[in-house]
Amino acid sequence: MSSYMGVHVSDQWLQSQFTQAELRSLKSKFIAMKNQNGQVTVGDMPPLMVKLNAFNSMFNEEEIAGILNESHADLSNEIDFEAFLKAYLDLQGLATAKSGASKQSSSFLKATTTTLLHTISESEKASYVAHINSYLGDDPFLKQFLPIDPATNDLFNLAKDGVLLCKLINVAVPGTIDERAINTKRVLNPWERNENHTLCLNSAKAIGCTVVNIGTQDLVEGRPHLLLGLISQIIKIQLLADLSLKKTPQLVELVDANNDVEELLGLAPEKVLLKWMNFHLKKAGYEKPVSNFSSDLKDGKAYAYLLNVLAPEHCSPSTLDSKDPKERAKLVLDHAERMDCKRYLKPEDIVEGSPNLNLAFVAQIFHQRNGLTTDSKKISFAEMMTDDVQTSREERCFRLWINSLGIVTYVNNVFEDVRNGWILLEVLDKVSPGSVNWKQASKPPIKMPFRKVENCNQVIRIGRQMKFSLVNVAGNDFVQGNKKLILAFLWQLMRYNMLQLLKNLRSHSQGKEITDADILKWANNKVKHTGRTSKIVNFKDQSLSSGIFLLELLSAVEPRVVNWNLVTKGESDEEKRLNATYIISVARKLGCSIFLLPEDIMEVNQKMILTLAASIMYWSLQKAVEDGESSPSPSNGTCTATPDASPAPSVNGEDEISSLGGEVSNLNIDDVASDTTVSSQLENEEFTAVE
């Protein structure tokens, strides 16, 4: 499979300021402008820099032009990619200084430069290694490499082939990856290794990880801070998986007369965990509320009270009597060990207030003994509050998609989190840059209800400008949490995003919008050109349930990606499920960013099948663009992106053009195609470690 080995810059210091994902994204923008104008001049940069949305709206075009004019006397001078990167970094630094804060914008350089002098916590590393050794020690493939010694760099070396990370994702959310799609050999070639990392990153997004500023090359290089951040998120998702009313209806006991169950439904899992902890601490007589997993737990007293109320049979009076916080922390861990809680942290970690390790410890206590009610009436009430299966699946899909876009706000529950309108405005600004009037928007926390309505009214106005179907829909419908209307709006927004991605891969679209019919025609033509006879009438064609057509489509765009020895006939439900799980993993392995479930294929969910086909189409067209652009340019020797040689023939630009009946020509990457993330590439992804 053709894929980037890396974008190389002659200035090593400059290269060190960016991850490969950032370099690929910036290079695609640079090349797109060069293809459009024949060259890139200093004067071309201001509008592009504004479109990058990387400076938190600190500068407009005129201000950027003024800044560039200070270092470039003539704005008509041509610049190369290296000078473009330097100008970008200079503006980034000025924007940070102007804001008076570290980089907290919605840019894809969200944190301070991701590759400079990073320190890693040896305690966290040791904890994650212990977790991996515990949960993957018996894995048929990995057991030959385990246990890992936390005192070495074996964790980072083992993660370089992608197998460990893929397996860890399946531990966190079982069934996410069809392990038949993982390349498991003792020695992998570059294509197989890249496939594993691509599968890992797309699957990590599909379970809720924030995969920002990280690409496959960063994983191949085994960058410790990036790997630990990703591993931390995966483990956190595993440990917090049961902290919802759907998984643990007993949590309804945390709701008292002054609180609404809906508030609990909208809380992030870690907030639910804090609420659970405070619920028991109040019963135990501990008067100080715990509001974080760091400073509030340093003295160990909250832990002592919590464990005493949950497991009084193991309590020791000496724990609270101890005057030394470190000694008290040791007694707390001894108490927890008697409850069969795995010991992944040391007394020093409690005393130092490590937020990640404390969160993991509290989550383990919750799993071992939550101390909640078994009142059947309360549990039945909680179960009634959860959504039906189809609604839950759609909410999950849209939540993961929104979180993959790299917006500032993280979504925990779509129906609750969109009610103030702010998140919807963030998504609209990401999908259609410049569409939101931020001066008329109110940022959370919003106390006045009419401000929420104003935000949502602006959402509706923008939706109508984008030709969405919003008959008799008002902003107040979103404020009131109308689930049907929220889902309908988000589907139109997601569909608009993917169609724009496809449209912007064409420089000569002749004003014609991409439609569902175009995607259908493309898919049928791709399969037909391989000599196969399968064909679908539409995206609700029941023959899709077998998975055969979708596998043939994947094989058509990249012949080596499907192992036909693993494909069933798709006749029985079990055979359909096997094919469906394999399809999703193969598509992610290819590079598609998708959020559907096997059930969506088996039941032929028209919307989800369309998103899958569109993502495959985007990957295929994008690949044709990259194949045409990644060869070295004589005029720019400072930066080249070298693709792996593919061991099997792959689709080229002419195939793509003919498959759309000649409508697509002269493919180019537009800025929208790189700025949004339903795309198959992780160009603009940002990486943030769990805080």
XYZ file of C-alpha atoms in Angstrom:
691
model
C 0.000 0.000 0.000
C 1.359 3.400 -0.914
C 1.985 5.536 2.142
C 4.324 8.239 3.380
C 7.635 7.201 4.864
C 8.030 10.784 5.991
C 8.334 14.422 5.008
C 11.960 15.441 5.354
C 13.279 18.956 5.932
C 16.965 19.789 5.513
C 17.029 21.892 8.706
C 16.944 19.296 11.478
C 15.937 21.797 14.160
C 13.006 22.915 12.020
C 11.973 19.306 11.416
C 12.041 18.679 15.165
C 9.336 21.318 15.713
C 6.679 19.288 13.895
C 5.306 15.766 13.941
C 4.943 13.889 10.665
C 1.177 14.431 10.713
C 1.717 18.193 10.923
C 4.342 18.191 8.183
C 2.125 16.185 5.838
C -0.813 18.497 6.448
C 1.210 21.684 5.943
C 2.939 20.250 2.887
C -0.394 19.350 1.276
C -1.546 22.959 1.756
C 1.722 24.281 0.344
C 1.554 22.010 -2.717
C -2.104 22.848 -3.327
C -1.271 26.554 -3.461
C 1.769 25.908 -5.640
C -0.306 23.863 -8.086
C -2.897 26.619 -8.188
C -0.531 29.558 -8.709
C 2.559 27.918 -10.190
C 4.625 29.149 -7.238
C 4.167 30.275 -3.649
C 5.131 33.830 -2.774
C 5.299 35.622 0.563
C 2.139 37.474 -0.434
C 0.269 34.185 -0.874
C 0.756 33.232 2.756
C -1.585 35.573 4.708
C -4.887 34.115 3.399
C -3.528 30.572 3.754
C -2.343 31.213 7.321
C -5.794 32.560 8.232
C -7.442 29.452 6.727
C -5.162 27.212 8.775
C -6.958 28.592 11.846
C -3.808 27.913 13.826
C -3.414 31.213 15.650
C -6.625 31.381 17.664
C -7.916 34.263 15.493
C -5.132 36.472 16.884
C -4.257 37.884 13.463
C -6.187 38.833 10.335
C -4.722 38.796 6.823
C -3.490 42.400 6.989
C -1.719 41.820 10.304
C -0.058 38.643 9.018
C 1.062 40.484 5.882
C 2.549 43.213 8.073
C 4.420 40.674 10.202
C 5.778 38.885 7.135
C 6.826 42.195 5.584
C 9.181 42.778 8.506
C 11.302 39.770 7.500
C 10.573 39.752 3.758
C 11.107 43.057 1.991
C 9.336 41.968 -1.194
C 6.036 40.096 -0.804
C 6.285 38.910 -4.414
C 9.375 36.823 -3.717
C 8.933 33.072 -4.112
C 9.433 30.959 -0.996
C 10.142 27.274 -0.530
C 8.533 24.888 1.913
C 11.216 25.398 4.548
C 10.676 29.173 4.584
C 6.932 28.516 4.782
C 7.446 26.373 7.900
C 9.652 29.029 9.536
C 7.038 31.714 8.894
C 4.375 29.432 10.354
C 6.403 28.881 13.541
C 7.121 32.604 13.893
C 3.410 33.422 13.674
C 2.600 30.633 16.116
C 5.028 32.098 18.641
C 3.674 35.622 18.217
C 0.112 34.391 18.638
C 1.069 32.617 21.859
C 2.795 35.710 23.200
C -0.175 37.871 22.244
C -2.646 35.601 24.009
C -0.495 35.556 27.129
C -1.057 31.834 27.515
C 0.240 28.567 26.255
C -1.255 27.313 23.025
C -4.832 26.454 23.864
C -6.362 27.222 20.469
C -8.226 24.861 18.204
C -5.233 24.641 15.906
C -3.550 21.378 15.188
C -0.558 22.593 17.189
C -2.743 22.603 20.263
C -0.096 22.121 22.925
C 3.348 23.638 23.043
C 5.585 22.134 20.415
C 5.071 18.448 20.608
C 8.595 17.288 19.899
C 10.805 19.478 22.092
C 12.378 18.383 25.393
C 9.578 16.188 26.651
C 9.787 14.504 29.993
C 7.906 11.330 30.713
C 6.737 10.090 34.076
C 8.589 6.929 34.985
C 5.832 6.107 37.483
C 3.171 6.334 34.790
C 5.309 4.299 32.424
C 5.752 1.602 35.082
C 2.006 1.604 35.778
C 1.095 1.205 32.110
C 3.680 -1.540 31.698
C 2.166 -3.394 34.674
C -1.296 -3.008 33.115
C -0.083 -4.350 29.762
C 1.742 -7.253 31.395
C -1.392 -8.124 33.356
C -3.938 -7.956 30.528
C -1.843 -9.116 27.564
C 0.518 -11.538 29.248
C -1.373 -14.541 27.874
C -1.869 -13.179 24.364
C -0.830 -15.904 21.869
C 1.396 -13.542 19.886
C 2.621 -11.038 22.498
C 3.459 -13.516 25.266
C 6.818 -14.165 23.607
C 7.724 -10.508 24.319
C 6.107 -10.157 27.750
C 6.509 -9.316 30.558
C 8.013 -5.937 29.701
C 10.653 -4.530 32.048
C 9.546 -0.986 33.005
C 13.168 0.007 33.647
C 13.994 -0.339 29.936
C 12.673 1.123 26.690
C 11.186 -2.224 25.694
C 7.653 -0.760 25.791
C 8.487 1.792 23.091
C 10.398 -0.720 20.995
C 7.585 -3.277 21.173
C 5.015 -0.649 20.205
C 6.858 0.186 16.983
C 5.186 -2.562 14.932
C 1.657 -1.566 16.017
C 0.555 -5.002 17.265
C 0.731 -4.104 20.961
C -1.366 -0.952 20.523
C -4.008 -2.763 18.450
C -4.271 -5.513 21.065
C -4.497 -2.943 23.874
C -7.399 -1.219 22.088
C -9.223 -4.548 22.008
C -8.642 -4.961 25.739
C -10.155 -1.516 26.345
C -13.162 -2.030 24.041
C -13.431 -5.704 23.054
C -14.216 -6.364 19.419
C -13.092 -2.949 18.140
C -10.460 -4.522 15.884
C -10.857 -7.788 13.998
C -7.535 -9.340 14.958
C -7.449 -11.155 11.614
C -6.677 -7.746 10.109
C -3.599 -7.171 12.321
C -0.296 -8.032 10.670
C 1.340 -10.326 13.208
C 4.777 -11.532 12.289
C 7.994 -11.335 14.244
C 9.459 -9.056 11.575
C 7.136 -6.784 9.605
C 7.983 -5.003 6.393
C 7.326 -1.227 6.151
C 3.917 -1.644 4.466
C 2.671 -4.093 7.108
C 3.946 -1.937 9.946
C 2.309 1.158 8.466
C -0.981 -0.731 8.060
C -0.928 -1.714 11.732
C -0.320 1.861 12.852
C -3.019 3.203 10.540
C -5.428 0.583 11.907
C -4.406 1.533 15.447
C -4.908 5.288 15.015
C -8.274 4.982 13.259
C -9.464 2.431 15.818
C -8.258 4.627 18.695
C -10.411 7.449 17.327
C -13.295 4.987 17.052
C -13.212 4.272 20.797
C -12.970 7.951 21.780
C -9.244 8.703 21.953
C -8.130 12.181 20.981
C -5.509 11.410 18.374
C -4.025 14.809 17.693
C -0.719 15.691 16.035
C 0.330 12.100 15.614
C 0.883 10.038 12.494
C 2.053 6.552 11.684
C 5.655 7.734 11.361
C 5.591 9.038 14.928
C 4.580 5.568 16.131
C 7.219 3.908 13.954
C 9.814 6.136 15.600
C 8.448 5.156 19.018
C 8.267 8.698 20.395
C 7.877 8.077 24.148
C 5.666 11.054 25.074
C 3.255 10.382 22.196
C 3.076 6.655 22.853
C 2.542 7.098 26.588
C -0.156 9.677 25.928
C -1.975 7.323 23.574
C -1.580 4.319 25.888
C -2.823 6.447 28.790
C -6.005 7.330 26.892
C -6.652 3.723 25.876
C -6.241 2.457 29.437
C -8.387 5.302 30.786
C -11.192 4.347 28.391
C -10.962 0.752 29.623
C -11.028 1.711 33.301
C -13.934 4.155 32.905
C -16.005 1.980 30.570
C -18.594 1.041 33.216
C -19.150 4.557 34.556
C -22.458 5.171 32.816
C -26.086 4.451 33.641
C -26.283 2.114 30.675
C -23.446 -0.092 31.933
C -24.042 0.398 35.666
C -27.701 1.297 36.388
C -26.870 1.299 40.106
C -25.254 4.723 39.572
C -28.786 6.168 39.750
C -28.287 6.123 43.525
C -25.924 9.092 43.114
C -28.872 11.263 42.064
C -30.623 12.938 44.986
C -33.798 15.024 45.135
C -31.972 18.138 43.971
C -30.447 16.607 40.884
C -31.828 15.378 37.614
C -30.894 12.011 36.146
C -30.218 13.810 32.857
C -27.401 15.694 34.553
C -25.782 12.386 35.438
C -26.231 11.185 31.862
C -24.341 14.224 30.609
C -21.346 13.946 32.930
C -17.950 12.793 31.687
C -16.964 9.367 33.124
C -14.254 10.876 35.326
C -16.811 13.340 36.734
C -19.142 10.435 37.487
C -16.240 8.740 39.273
C -15.673 11.844 41.415
C -19.392 12.020 42.149
C -19.343 8.356 43.212
C -16.331 8.941 45.436
C -17.899 11.968 47.131
C -21.152 10.052 47.601
C -19.360 7.447 49.719
C -17.083 9.976 51.446
C -20.152 11.873 52.636
C -21.582 8.660 54.082
C -18.248 7.998 55.799
C -18.235 11.419 57.443
C -15.454 12.957 55.348
C -16.397 16.627 55.115
C -14.053 17.946 52.410
C -15.393 17.356 48.849
C -12.905 15.859 46.390
C -12.860 17.884 43.166
C -9.816 16.418 41.420
C -7.565 13.378 41.264
C -4.470 15.285 42.303
C -4.116 17.765 45.172
C -7.291 16.664 46.989
C -5.901 13.130 47.355
C -2.292 13.883 48.287
C -2.684 13.349 52.037
C -4.365 9.957 51.579
C -7.190 10.753 54.012
C -9.940 10.612 51.385
C -8.705 7.174 50.308
C -8.696 5.947 53.913
C -12.318 7.049 54.450
C -13.421 5.628 51.096
C -11.895 2.197 51.672
C -13.157 2.042 55.239
C -16.757 2.548 54.117
C -16.465 0.165 51.131
C -14.475 -2.608 52.812
C -14.672 -2.175 56.591
C -13.559 -5.768 57.105
C -10.106 -4.819 55.807
C -9.769 -1.436 57.500
C -6.971 -0.545 59.857
C -7.327 2.258 62.468
C -3.653 3.052 62.025
C -4.304 4.416 58.513
C -6.023 7.574 59.741
C -3.855 7.759 62.863
C -0.684 8.006 60.796
C 0.794 11.523 60.682
C 3.082 10.835 57.730
C 1.254 11.165 54.359
C 3.621 8.695 52.694
C 3.059 6.125 55.422
C -0.700 6.685 55.210
C -0.535 6.218 51.421
C 1.279 2.921 51.929
C -1.406 1.709 54.359
C -4.109 2.758 51.846
C -2.462 0.660 49.140
C -2.165 -2.293 51.536
C -5.899 -1.967 52.271
C -6.713 -1.873 48.558
C -4.534 -4.902 47.919
C -6.519 -6.860 50.504
C -9.573 -5.982 48.371
C -7.781 -7.544 45.366
C -7.220 -4.195 43.648
C -4.221 -4.348 41.318
C -1.366 -2.222 42.586
C -0.238 -0.007 39.736
C 0.964 2.943 41.768
C 3.329 3.602 44.651
C 2.812 5.659 47.835
C 4.931 8.406 46.248
C 2.432 8.694 43.371
C -0.387 9.445 45.813
C 1.690 11.944 47.794
C 2.853 13.673 44.599
C -0.722 13.854 43.306
C -0.322 12.046 39.977
C -3.731 12.687 38.295
C -3.584 9.831 35.800
C -2.493 7.215 38.324
C -4.931 8.391 40.994
C -7.795 8.267 38.490
C -6.768 4.718 37.540
C -6.615 3.708 41.208
C -10.075 5.102 42.034
C -11.489 3.394 38.939
C -10.032 0.075 40.086
C -11.656 0.518 43.489
C -14.992 1.229 41.764
C -14.719 -1.923 39.666
C -13.793 -4.040 42.641
C -16.494 -2.762 44.980
C -18.790 0.123 44.068
C -20.977 -0.137 47.176
C -24.103 0.955 45.303
C -27.711 -0.080 45.703
C -29.334 -3.270 44.500
C -32.772 -1.677 44.746
C -34.597 -3.128 41.733
C -37.000 -0.161 41.465
C -34.181 2.354 41.184
C -32.316 0.162 38.703
C -35.426 -0.267 36.556
C -35.889 3.509 36.522
C -32.275 3.995 35.386
C -32.697 1.431 32.623
C -35.799 3.288 31.391
C -33.740 6.470 31.073
C -31.269 4.965 28.609
C -31.833 5.275 24.867
C -32.998 2.560 22.505
C -30.346 0.625 20.605
C -30.590 2.540 17.321
C -30.543 5.945 18.984
C -27.552 4.897 21.111
C -25.656 3.719 18.037
C -26.274 6.975 16.178
C -25.342 9.070 19.218
C -22.115 7.065 19.522
C -21.249 7.570 15.846
C -21.800 11.329 15.897
C -20.007 11.729 19.241
C -16.904 9.950 17.959
C -17.014 11.841 14.673
C -17.235 15.223 16.434
C -14.370 14.324 18.755
C -12.264 13.278 15.756
C -12.506 16.770 14.259
C -10.096 18.249 16.781
C -12.432 20.912 18.168
C -11.622 22.377 21.569
C -14.554 20.900 23.491
C -14.716 17.140 24.094
C -18.172 15.573 23.744
C -19.229 13.009 26.350
C -22.940 12.821 25.555
C -24.254 14.351 22.330
C -27.812 14.933 23.518
C -26.709 16.804 26.636
C -23.575 18.529 25.372
C -25.092 20.167 22.255
C -27.982 21.810 24.103
C -26.182 25.123 24.645
C -25.272 25.304 20.942
C -21.568 25.982 21.500
C -20.285 22.593 20.353
C -22.458 22.706 17.242
C -20.961 26.114 16.414
C -17.457 24.689 16.874
C -18.268 21.811 14.506
C -19.822 24.140 11.930
C -16.735 26.357 12.016
C -14.550 23.294 11.475
C -16.650 21.887 8.629
C -17.349 25.274 7.003
C -14.597 27.679 8.135
C -15.780 31.252 8.597
C -19.470 30.366 8.759
C -19.844 31.223 12.463
C -20.160 34.770 13.778
C -18.325 34.298 17.067
C -19.162 37.813 18.222
C -22.791 36.698 18.462
C -21.970 33.440 20.280
C -21.918 32.810 24.031
C -19.239 30.521 25.407
C -20.006 28.046 28.232
C -20.695 28.085 31.065
C -23.948 29.766 30.036
C -26.294 30.658 32.893
C -28.935 32.581 30.957
C -31.233 30.234 28.968
C -31.840 32.777 26.199
C -28.098 32.777 25.420
C -28.317 29.063 24.685
C -31.266 29.725 22.384
C -29.270 32.445 20.614
C -26.402 29.999 19.994
C -28.770 27.351 18.683
C -30.617 29.880 16.508
C -27.308 30.746 14.854
C -26.723 27.008 14.308
C -30.095 26.762 12.535
C -29.362 29.857 10.392
C -26.024 28.431 9.262
C -27.655 25.047 8.590
C -30.211 26.705 6.314
C -27.423 28.544 4.488
C -25.824 25.134 3.921
C -29.127 23.930 2.400
C -29.975 21.560 5.268
C -33.553 20.367 5.606
C -34.727 22.220 8.737
C -38.453 22.694 8.192
C -40.168 23.816 11.415
C -36.932 23.371 13.374
C -36.004 26.110 15.839
C -33.008 26.645 18.085
C -35.129 25.958 21.140
C -35.648 22.372 19.914
C -31.937 21.758 20.457
C -31.977 23.549 23.823
C -34.820 21.271 24.920
C -32.785 18.213 23.850
C -35.063 16.931 21.051
C -33.095 13.796 20.199
C -34.739 13.131 16.837
C -34.017 16.630 15.545
C -30.482 16.666 16.976
C -29.646 13.379 15.236
C -31.196 14.578 11.963
C -29.139 17.791 12.042
C -25.901 15.981 12.876
C -26.442 13.488 10.061
C -26.838 16.339 7.569
C -23.726 17.996 8.982
C -21.657 14.804 8.783
C -22.915 14.098 5.242
C -22.130 17.682 4.159
C -18.620 17.297 5.553
C -17.816 14.106 3.655
C -19.323 15.392 0.399
C -17.251 18.577 0.706
C -14.158 16.462 1.259
C -14.829 14.642 -1.990
C -15.743 17.802 -3.870
C -12.561 19.568 -2.784
C -10.385 16.825 -4.221
C -11.448 18.123 -7.621
C -10.072 21.340 -9.044
C -12.497 21.348 -11.986
C -15.856 20.364 -10.514
C -17.648 22.686 -12.966
C -19.818 23.834 -10.085
C -21.315 20.377 -9.657
C -21.816 19.082 -6.140
C -20.936 15.488 -5.274
C -24.090 13.489 -4.549
C -24.937 10.130 -3.042
C -25.578 8.934 -6.604
C -22.000 9.840 -7.587
C -20.624 7.763 -4.720
C -22.894 4.845 -5.693
C -21.805 5.081 -9.330
C -18.142 5.261 -8.337
C -18.427 2.207 -6.079
C -20.175 0.099 -8.738
C -17.644 1.139 -11.377
C -14.663 0.333 -9.143
C -15.968 -3.170 -8.523
C -16.929 -3.640 -12.175
C -13.431 -2.675 -13.384
C -11.931 -5.551 -11.385
C -13.960 -8.014 -13.452
C -16.438 -8.843 -10.704
C -20.173 -8.859 -11.323
C -21.459 -7.572 -7.973
C -23.580 -4.423 -8.152
C -25.826 -2.549 -5.729
C -28.943 -0.541 -6.552
C -28.585 1.879 -3.631
C -27.084 2.057 -0.152
C -30.013 0.183 1.368
C -29.612 -2.763 -1.014
C -30.099 -5.812 1.206
C -27.320 -7.688 -0.585
C -24.912 -5.397 1.298
C -25.629 -7.341 4.492
C -23.363 -10.197 3.350
C -20.407 -7.806 3.161
C -19.176 -9.262 -0.127
C -19.687 -6.111 -2.207
C -17.926 -3.906 0.353
C -14.968 -6.290 0.503
C -14.801 -6.291 -3.294
C -14.805 -2.483 -3.217
C -11.955 -2.406 -0.690
C -10.028 -4.912 -2.783
C -10.671 -2.813 -5.903
C -9.039 0.308 -4.432
C -6.140 -1.657 -2.887
C -5.815 -5.296 -4.020
C -3.497 -6.427 -1.217
C -5.625 -5.176 1.676
C -8.219 -8.006 1.674
C -7.234 -11.570 2.529
C -9.945 -13.526 0.715
C -9.075 -16.663 2.673
C -10.688 -14.983 5.687
C -13.915 -14.007 3.900
C -17.090 -16.067 4.388
C -20.031 -16.415 2.010
C -22.049 -14.086 4.239
C -25.132 -16.292 4.312
C -25.779 -16.940 8.002
C -25.864 -14.233 10.686
C -22.552 -15.457 12.064
C -20.910 -15.323 8.624
C -22.306 -11.821 8.069
C -20.915 -10.686 11.417
C -17.474 -12.103 10.630
C -17.425 -10.282 7.307
C -18.753 -7.042 8.809
C -16.117 -6.892 11.558
C -13.424 -7.678 9.000
C -14.675 -4.932 6.642
C -14.473 -2.263 9.335
C -10.943 -3.225 10.380
C -9.737 -3.520 6.778
C -11.159 -0.079 5.959
C -9.431 1.449 8.997
C -6.241 -0.400 8.121
C -6.458 1.132 4.664
C -6.775 4.610 6.182
C -10.519 5.274 6.458
C -11.759 7.202 9.472
C -15.108 5.510 10.142
C -17.344 5.066 13.179
C -19.925 2.464 12.203
C -20.487 -0.893 13.927
C -20.779 -4.406 12.442
C -24.539 -4.251 13.106
C -24.801 -1.262 10.761
C -23.535 -3.412 7.897
C -25.516 -6.499 8.856
C -28.757 -4.502 9.127
C -27.860 -2.331 6.083
C -28.029 1.026 7.851
C -28.189 3.271 4.797
C -26.533 6.277 6.450
C -23.616 4.338 7.877
C -23.048 2.375 4.645
C -22.913 5.689 2.777
C -20.285 7.062 5.178
C -18.209 3.911 4.680
C -18.403 4.075 0.867
C -17.630 7.812 0.893
C -14.616 7.286 3.144
C -13.262 4.544 0.861
C -13.833 6.816 -2.145
C -12.056 9.698 -0.409
C -9.085 7.505 0.471
C -8.842 6.273 -3.096
C -8.984 9.770 -4.623
C -6.639 11.160 -1.982
C -4.174 8.385 -2.726
C -4.251 9.250 -6.410
C -3.427 12.861 -5.493
C -0.583 11.849 -3.181
C 0.886 9.447 -5.726
C 0.997 12.338 -8.178
C 2.439 14.843 -5.699
C 4.899 12.862 -3.610
C 7.663 12.650 -6.215
C 10.530 15.137 -5.637
C 10.129 18.531 -7.276
C 13.169 20.041 -9.027
C 12.168 23.508 -7.847
C 12.003 22.562 -4.206
C 14.743 20.385 -2.886
C 14.131 21.155 0.731
C 11.245 18.799 1.311
C 10.210 15.513 -0.227
C 7.566 13.041 0.798
C 8.611 9.569 -0.173
C 5.955 6.876 -0.430
C 6.643 3.239 0.219
C 6.791 1.158 -2.891
C 3.661 -0.929 -2.969
C 4.134 -4.693 -3.392
C 0.909 -4.832 -5.378
C -0.487 -2.656 -8.153
C -2.631 0.176 -6.916
C -5.208 2.529 -8.342
C -3.934 5.574 -10.193
C -5.350 8.973 -11.036
C -6.678 7.906 -14.431
C -8.655 5.043 -12.918
C -10.278 7.453 -10.480
C -11.162 9.970 -13.147
C -12.706 7.399 -15.460
C -14.652 5.809 -12.635
C -16.553 9.050 -12.135
C -17.459 9.214 -15.815
C -14.845 11.837 -16.599
C -16.267 14.363 -14.150
C -13.209 14.364 -11.917
C -10.055 15.798 -13.394
C -6.811 17.389 -12.327
C -7.200 16.278 -8.723
C -5.968 18.703 -6.088
C -6.113 18.920 -2.321
C -8.015 21.980 -1.168
C -7.634 23.347 2.317
C -11.025 22.015 3.409
C -9.963 18.528 2.434
C -7.084 18.734 4.862
C -8.781 20.709 7.619
C -11.504 18.190 8.376
C -11.128 14.651 9.570
C -13.728 12.310 8.171
C -10.908 11.913 5.692
C -8.851 8.785 5.623
C -5.632 10.639 6.331
C -4.613 11.751 9.814
C -2.982 14.897 8.433
C -4.336 17.445 10.822
C -4.856 15.264 13.857
C -3.856 16.664 17.219
C -2.481 14.599 20.055
C -3.194 15.386 23.665
C -2.203 13.159 26.527
C -4.737 12.576 29.256
C -4.381 15.296 31.798
